[in-house]
Amino acid sequence: LAALLAIITSWVIRQWDADENWAFNIFIIILPRLLDPPVEAYFGKSKSEQMTLIQSMRDKGEMLVSSERAMRFVFGDGVADASYGLNATRVAKLKMAVDVTCTCPDEATTDDVLPLIFFFHSGGLIFGSVNSELPMARYLSQKVGAVVCSPEYRLAPEHPYPAGLDDCVDSSLAVLSDDAQRKHVADALGIRDIVTSRVVTFGVSAGGYLSALVARELTAAGHALALQVMLVPMTQPHGGGTASMFEHWNAPLWNGPLNMWAWSMYLPGDADGSLAHHHRVNLLVDPPGEDSIRRLPPAYVQINTKDVLRDEGERYAIRLREAGRLLRLDEYNTNHVGGVLTGIFSKGGPGENAIKDAV
C-alpha cells in the first residue's frame, strides 16, 4: 500500500508540473519552510539580525552547488554535466573592475573566435554569487558555444544602489571596450578572441533586471548588442502593487514580503521615491534620449504564471513590444524559479534557441 501511494504521489507531482525538474520544485517549496522562519519575522529587527538571515540564505545558495550529487538533484544532469562531465567547460577567474568568472566550451581551440554572453546572477540584489549560478553559466556556454562571463557584483545591504549595477556595467565595458582586457579573457580561456558584434546580456530574476539595465548602458555607450535575455525579471521597485504580487504574496522561495524587503535593502532612504522612478532603477522608465528604447537590442522575456513578478515582467515586455524590440515573450505555468529550467536550462526551449540565433 505504501509503495502504491508513493507511485501515485510521484505521478501526481509530475503531472502538476510536467515539464519541470519536479524534484527541484519540491525542494524549493519545502526547504525554506523547514529551515527558516518567514522573512516577515525579520521586519523591524536590527541590522545585525537582518544580516544573519541574509547570510544564512546566501550560504544555502552555495550549498546547492557544493557537490556533484547536489547539483544533479537540483539542476538535473544537463546542467551538472557542463561542470562534471567529460566535456566540462573551461573556467578562468579574472580581476577586472570586480572579480569576473569566464567559461567557454571545452572543445574551443586557439583558432576559435567566440561570441560573448554577460551572465548576471540572481538573488534579489541581496543574495547570490557567481559560484551559486556558475553551473548554469557553464551549461549555457556549452549549449550555445559562447564565452560566458559573470561578474561578482556587490550586494545590498552592504553595498546599496548603485554599487552592484556599476560593477556589472564597468566589468562589461572593460571587456567590450578594452582590447587588452578582452585579450586577457581570450588568453585565459585558450581561445583566439571574442566577437564583440555578437554579445548577449543574460540573467534570471535580479539578474534579468541587471541584464536589461546593462543592455541599456552598453547601447548608450555605442555597443550594438545582439540580444538581451530577461528570465522572470525584477522590473520596478517594490513590484508596483500588481495583481500577481498580491495573488502570489506567499509563494515559495520568492514572495511579496521578500521582494519588498530586498528593494528596501537596495534603495535605503528613498523616502520621496525619486530613485524608484529613475531610469537606472525602474525598467518601466525609458532611458533619456529620443527613441532610446528603440535603439536597444532585441529582447527575449520569460514570465511565470505563479510568480509575484509576473505582471511587472509582462509590463516591460509590452513596453518593448511597443518599441519594436521584443523578440519573444514566453509564459510558463509554474513558480518564480522553476520555469527557468523549462525555458532554457536542463530541457532546452525557445529561450535557448533565441540565444543560439543571436550568437
XYZ file of C-alpha atoms in Angstrom:
359
model
C 0.000 0.000 0.000
C 2.815 2.398 0.886
C 4.588 1.650 -2.391
C 1.391 2.205 -4.359
C 0.791 5.503 -2.561
C 4.351 6.620 -3.361
C 3.876 5.782 -7.045
C 0.580 7.669 -7.214
C 2.078 10.672 -5.402
C 5.032 10.739 -7.779
C 2.712 10.606 -10.792
C 0.557 13.454 -9.430
C 3.652 15.605 -8.826
C 4.909 15.023 -12.348
C 1.507 15.875 -13.836
C 1.285 19.000 -11.686
C 4.458 20.352 -13.274
C 5.022 18.002 -16.175
C 7.725 19.992 -17.964
C 9.710 20.771 -14.854
C 12.506 19.345 -12.782
C 9.857 18.362 -10.242
C 12.366 17.401 -7.552
C 13.686 20.953 -7.718
C 10.197 22.386 -7.244
C 9.508 20.237 -4.195
C 12.947 21.160 -2.844
C 12.411 24.918 -3.091
C 8.912 24.717 -1.630
C 9.911 22.664 1.416
C 13.430 23.828 2.279
C 12.718 27.478 3.145
C 9.796 26.476 5.341
C 11.822 23.854 7.216
C 14.990 25.830 7.831
C 13.947 29.452 8.248
C 11.155 31.475 9.850
C 9.182 33.615 7.400
C 11.086 36.674 6.262
C 8.349 38.889 7.723
C 9.679 37.889 11.147
C 12.782 39.982 10.454
C 10.996 43.227 9.563
C 11.873 45.930 12.041
C 14.764 43.927 13.502
C 18.269 45.275 13.956
C 20.696 45.390 11.053
C 22.772 42.603 12.589
C 19.701 40.351 12.952
C 18.701 41.009 9.354
C 22.256 40.324 8.164
C 22.135 36.962 9.954
C 19.147 35.958 7.812
C 20.727 37.306 4.639
C 23.961 35.424 5.225
C 22.031 32.251 6.032
C 20.227 32.433 2.696
C 23.445 33.234 0.843
C 25.010 30.130 2.374
C 22.078 27.985 1.232
C 22.640 29.168 -2.331
C 26.220 27.959 -2.153
C 25.048 24.649 -0.683
C 23.019 23.873 -3.818
C 26.215 23.641 -5.876
C 28.505 22.232 -3.188
C 28.792 18.792 -4.772
C 28.048 16.921 -7.969
C 25.231 14.994 -6.284
C 23.555 18.196 -5.054
C 23.903 19.782 -8.471
C 22.381 16.807 -10.272
C 19.464 16.744 -7.838
C 18.742 20.465 -8.046
C 19.551 21.320 -11.670
C 19.441 17.970 -13.471
C 22.053 16.061 -15.472
C 22.265 18.529 -18.353
C 23.475 21.365 -16.145
C 25.646 19.107 -13.964
C 27.451 17.579 -16.942
C 28.681 21.026 -18.002
C 30.564 21.153 -14.690
C 31.378 17.483 -14.028
C 31.020 15.664 -17.349
C 33.766 14.535 -19.713
C 33.402 17.740 -21.735
C 33.007 20.130 -18.787
C 33.631 23.731 -19.778
C 36.896 25.543 -19.070
C 36.817 28.234 -16.376
C 39.033 31.268 -15.736
C 38.744 33.681 -12.798
C 39.903 37.185 -13.677
C 40.401 40.542 -11.982
C 38.634 43.489 -13.634
C 36.512 46.232 -12.096
C 35.410 43.344 -9.867
C 36.204 39.638 -9.939
C 34.829 38.120 -13.140
C 34.491 34.401 -13.853
C 34.513 33.383 -17.519
C 33.893 29.986 -19.083
C 33.949 28.513 -22.595
C 33.283 25.122 -24.230
C 35.977 22.521 -23.640
C 36.345 21.862 -27.369
C 37.190 25.517 -28.137
C 40.709 25.941 -29.583
C 43.277 28.697 -30.007
C 41.870 29.261 -33.519
C 38.329 29.983 -32.285
C 36.731 33.419 -32.096
C 33.637 33.063 -29.908
C 30.577 35.192 -29.148
C 30.116 36.565 -25.635
C 27.340 36.347 -23.053
C 27.353 38.518 -19.940
C 25.641 36.445 -17.235
C 24.312 38.219 -14.124
C 23.352 36.021 -11.194
C 20.018 36.197 -9.372
C 19.281 36.770 -5.689
C 17.105 39.860 -5.394
C 20.177 42.137 -5.360
C 20.917 40.947 -1.806
C 21.613 37.209 -2.209
C 23.522 35.026 -4.636
C 27.016 34.856 -6.057
C 28.827 33.906 -9.233
C 29.574 30.496 -7.727
C 25.934 29.773 -6.888
C 24.965 30.048 -10.575
C 28.219 29.099 -12.250
C 26.738 25.664 -13.156
C 24.048 27.421 -15.203
C 26.602 29.746 -16.804
C 28.733 26.752 -17.789
C 25.710 24.923 -19.200
C 24.767 27.989 -21.225
C 28.317 28.225 -22.583
C 28.292 24.573 -23.572
C 24.860 24.677 -25.196
C 25.353 27.784 -27.351
C 29.125 27.671 -27.932
C 29.957 31.025 -26.376
C 32.208 32.614 -23.792
C 30.108 33.390 -20.721
C 31.402 35.967 -18.223
C 29.796 36.612 -14.843
C 30.833 39.492 -12.540
C 30.881 39.187 -8.747
C 28.890 42.371 -8.319
C 28.490 43.901 -4.861
C 25.279 43.168 -2.954
C 22.955 45.200 -0.755
C 22.551 45.961 2.080
C 26.338 46.256 2.497
C 26.554 47.972 -0.887
C 23.231 49.579 -1.918
C 22.404 51.160 -5.279
C 24.255 51.944 -7.493
C 27.196 49.722 -6.447
C 26.009 46.416 -7.944
C 24.796 47.963 -11.188
C 28.018 49.935 -11.597
C 30.049 46.749 -11.118
C 28.082 44.987 -13.870
C 28.335 47.909 -16.278
C 32.034 48.616 -15.609
C 33.125 44.982 -15.986
C 31.086 44.596 -19.198
C 32.526 47.788 -20.665
C 36.029 46.635 -19.748
C 35.656 43.519 -21.894
C 33.978 45.279 -24.824
C 35.991 48.498 -24.905
C 39.467 47.452 -23.781
C 41.361 45.328 -26.317
C 43.951 44.300 -23.735
C 41.266 43.219 -21.268
C 39.445 41.233 -23.944
C 42.704 39.541 -24.987
C 43.303 38.714 -21.331
C 39.954 36.869 -21.242
C 40.668 35.035 -24.511
C 44.168 34.007 -23.436
C 42.928 32.778 -20.059
C 40.382 30.544 -21.778
C 42.743 29.357 -24.517
C 40.856 30.838 -27.479
C 41.880 33.311 -30.178
C 39.433 36.153 -29.498
C 35.887 37.278 -28.684
C 33.423 38.594 -31.274
C 32.260 41.981 -29.985
C 29.489 42.137 -32.586
C 27.756 39.069 -31.129
C 27.172 39.968 -27.497
C 24.229 38.974 -25.300
C 23.218 40.088 -21.795
C 21.531 37.384 -19.736
C 20.030 36.981 -16.290
C 17.390 35.383 -14.101
C 15.213 37.410 -11.681
C 17.525 40.137 -10.313
C 19.982 39.009 -12.973
C 17.324 39.615 -15.625
C 16.815 43.098 -14.218
C 20.578 43.742 -14.426
C 20.676 42.237 -17.922
C 18.189 44.873 -19.094
C 19.930 47.751 -17.330
C 23.382 46.763 -18.610
C 21.977 46.420 -22.140
C 20.704 49.993 -21.849
C 24.063 51.357 -20.723
C 26.135 49.388 -23.232
C 23.838 50.597 -26.006
C 24.189 54.181 -24.802
C 27.974 53.711 -24.868
C 27.782 52.791 -28.554
C 27.870 48.985 -28.415
C 25.381 47.170 -30.652
C 24.262 44.064 -28.763
C 22.741 41.016 -30.412
C 20.186 40.162 -27.695
C 19.091 40.842 -24.126
C 17.620 37.928 -22.154
C 15.445 38.509 -19.091
C 14.054 35.431 -17.353
C 11.399 36.136 -14.680
C 12.914 39.604 -14.165
C 12.509 42.051 -11.345
C 11.369 45.203 -13.117
C 10.304 48.003 -10.790
C 10.931 48.809 -7.120
C 8.538 47.118 -4.700
C 6.585 45.438 -7.508
C 4.284 48.366 -8.224
C 1.261 46.839 -6.468
C 0.433 44.481 -9.335
C -2.244 41.796 -9.237
C 0.324 38.980 -9.383
C 2.167 40.470 -6.398
C -0.950 40.017 -4.250
C -2.130 36.755 -5.845
C 1.181 35.066 -5.022
C 2.108 37.083 -1.943
C 3.074 33.918 -0.009
C 4.571 31.960 -2.916
C 7.547 29.641 -2.262
C 11.113 30.940 -2.374
C 10.443 34.432 -3.760
C 7.322 36.128 -2.461
C 5.817 39.542 -1.853
C 7.355 40.292 1.554
C 10.799 39.140 0.443
C 10.562 41.210 -2.733
C 9.633 44.354 -0.781
C 12.368 43.707 1.781
C 15.024 43.221 -0.909
C 14.117 46.514 -2.577
C 14.254 48.324 0.760
C 17.808 46.999 1.208
C 18.842 48.028 -2.305
C 17.266 51.505 -2.099
C 17.630 52.587 1.551
C 16.432 56.047 2.439
C 14.400 56.581 -0.742
C 11.645 58.268 1.228
C 10.426 60.515 -1.584
C 10.501 57.742 -4.187
C 12.791 59.665 -6.534
C 15.141 56.716 -7.017
C 12.247 54.350 -7.606
C 11.321 56.408 -10.681
C 14.833 56.763 -12.070
C 15.688 55.101 -15.387
C 18.695 53.312 -13.816
C 16.379 51.726 -11.233
C 12.958 51.284 -12.837
C 12.810 49.441 -16.165
C 9.407 50.959 -16.891
C 11.049 54.392 -17.098
C 12.701 54.814 -20.509
C 16.361 55.847 -20.668
C 16.985 59.502 -21.596
C 17.305 60.443 -25.244
C 14.979 60.381 -28.215
C 13.894 56.845 -29.167
C 16.326 55.436 -26.598
C 14.320 52.262 -26.077
C 14.063 51.709 -29.845
C 17.852 51.500 -30.040
C 18.011 48.614 -27.568
C 18.838 45.090 -28.742
C 16.047 42.564 -29.375
C 14.698 41.116 -26.128
C 13.676 37.638 -25.031
C 11.488 37.763 -21.908
C 10.126 34.903 -19.833
C 7.466 35.247 -17.144
C 5.825 32.615 -14.942
C 2.125 32.403 -14.124
C 2.545 31.660 -10.385
C 5.192 34.335 -9.830
C 4.876 37.595 -7.900
C 6.963 39.224 -10.654
C 4.707 38.052 -13.497
C 2.789 41.271 -14.138
C 5.729 43.664 -13.917
C 7.727 41.448 -16.286
C 4.813 41.415 -18.702
C 4.513 45.207 -18.495
C 8.127 45.618 -19.522
C 7.691 43.109 -22.340
C 4.703 45.118 -23.593
C 6.799 48.311 -23.481
C 9.488 46.563 -25.527
C 6.871 45.303 -27.993
C 5.505 48.835 -28.430
C 9.044 49.961 -29.264
C 9.539 47.074 -31.697
C 12.247 45.477 -29.559
C 10.500 42.353 -28.208
C 11.727 39.220 -29.928
C 9.594 36.839 -27.893
C 7.604 36.645 -24.650
C 7.054 33.200 -23.128
C 4.935 32.354 -20.099
C 5.169 29.099 -18.146
C 2.587 27.808 -15.690
C 4.934 27.467 -12.735
C 6.510 29.328 -9.831
C 9.217 32.004 -9.828
C 12.343 29.911 -10.332
C 11.007 26.625 -11.690
C 10.276 27.928 -15.167
C 13.918 28.779 -15.704
C 14.576 25.058 -16.012
C 11.742 24.738 -18.524
C 12.679 27.769 -20.596
C 16.394 27.225 -21.015
C 18.186 25.008 -18.531
C 18.144 21.201 -18.463
C 15.489 20.687 -21.129
C 16.202 23.489 -23.598
C 13.487 25.600 -25.156
C 12.692 28.741 -27.122
C 14.954 30.897 -24.967
C 17.932 28.708 -25.769
C 17.059 28.847 -29.449
C 16.807 32.646 -29.326
C 20.307 32.855 -27.850
C 21.726 30.443 -30.432
C 20.217 32.519 -33.218
C 21.720 35.707 -31.763
C 25.250 34.394 -31.363
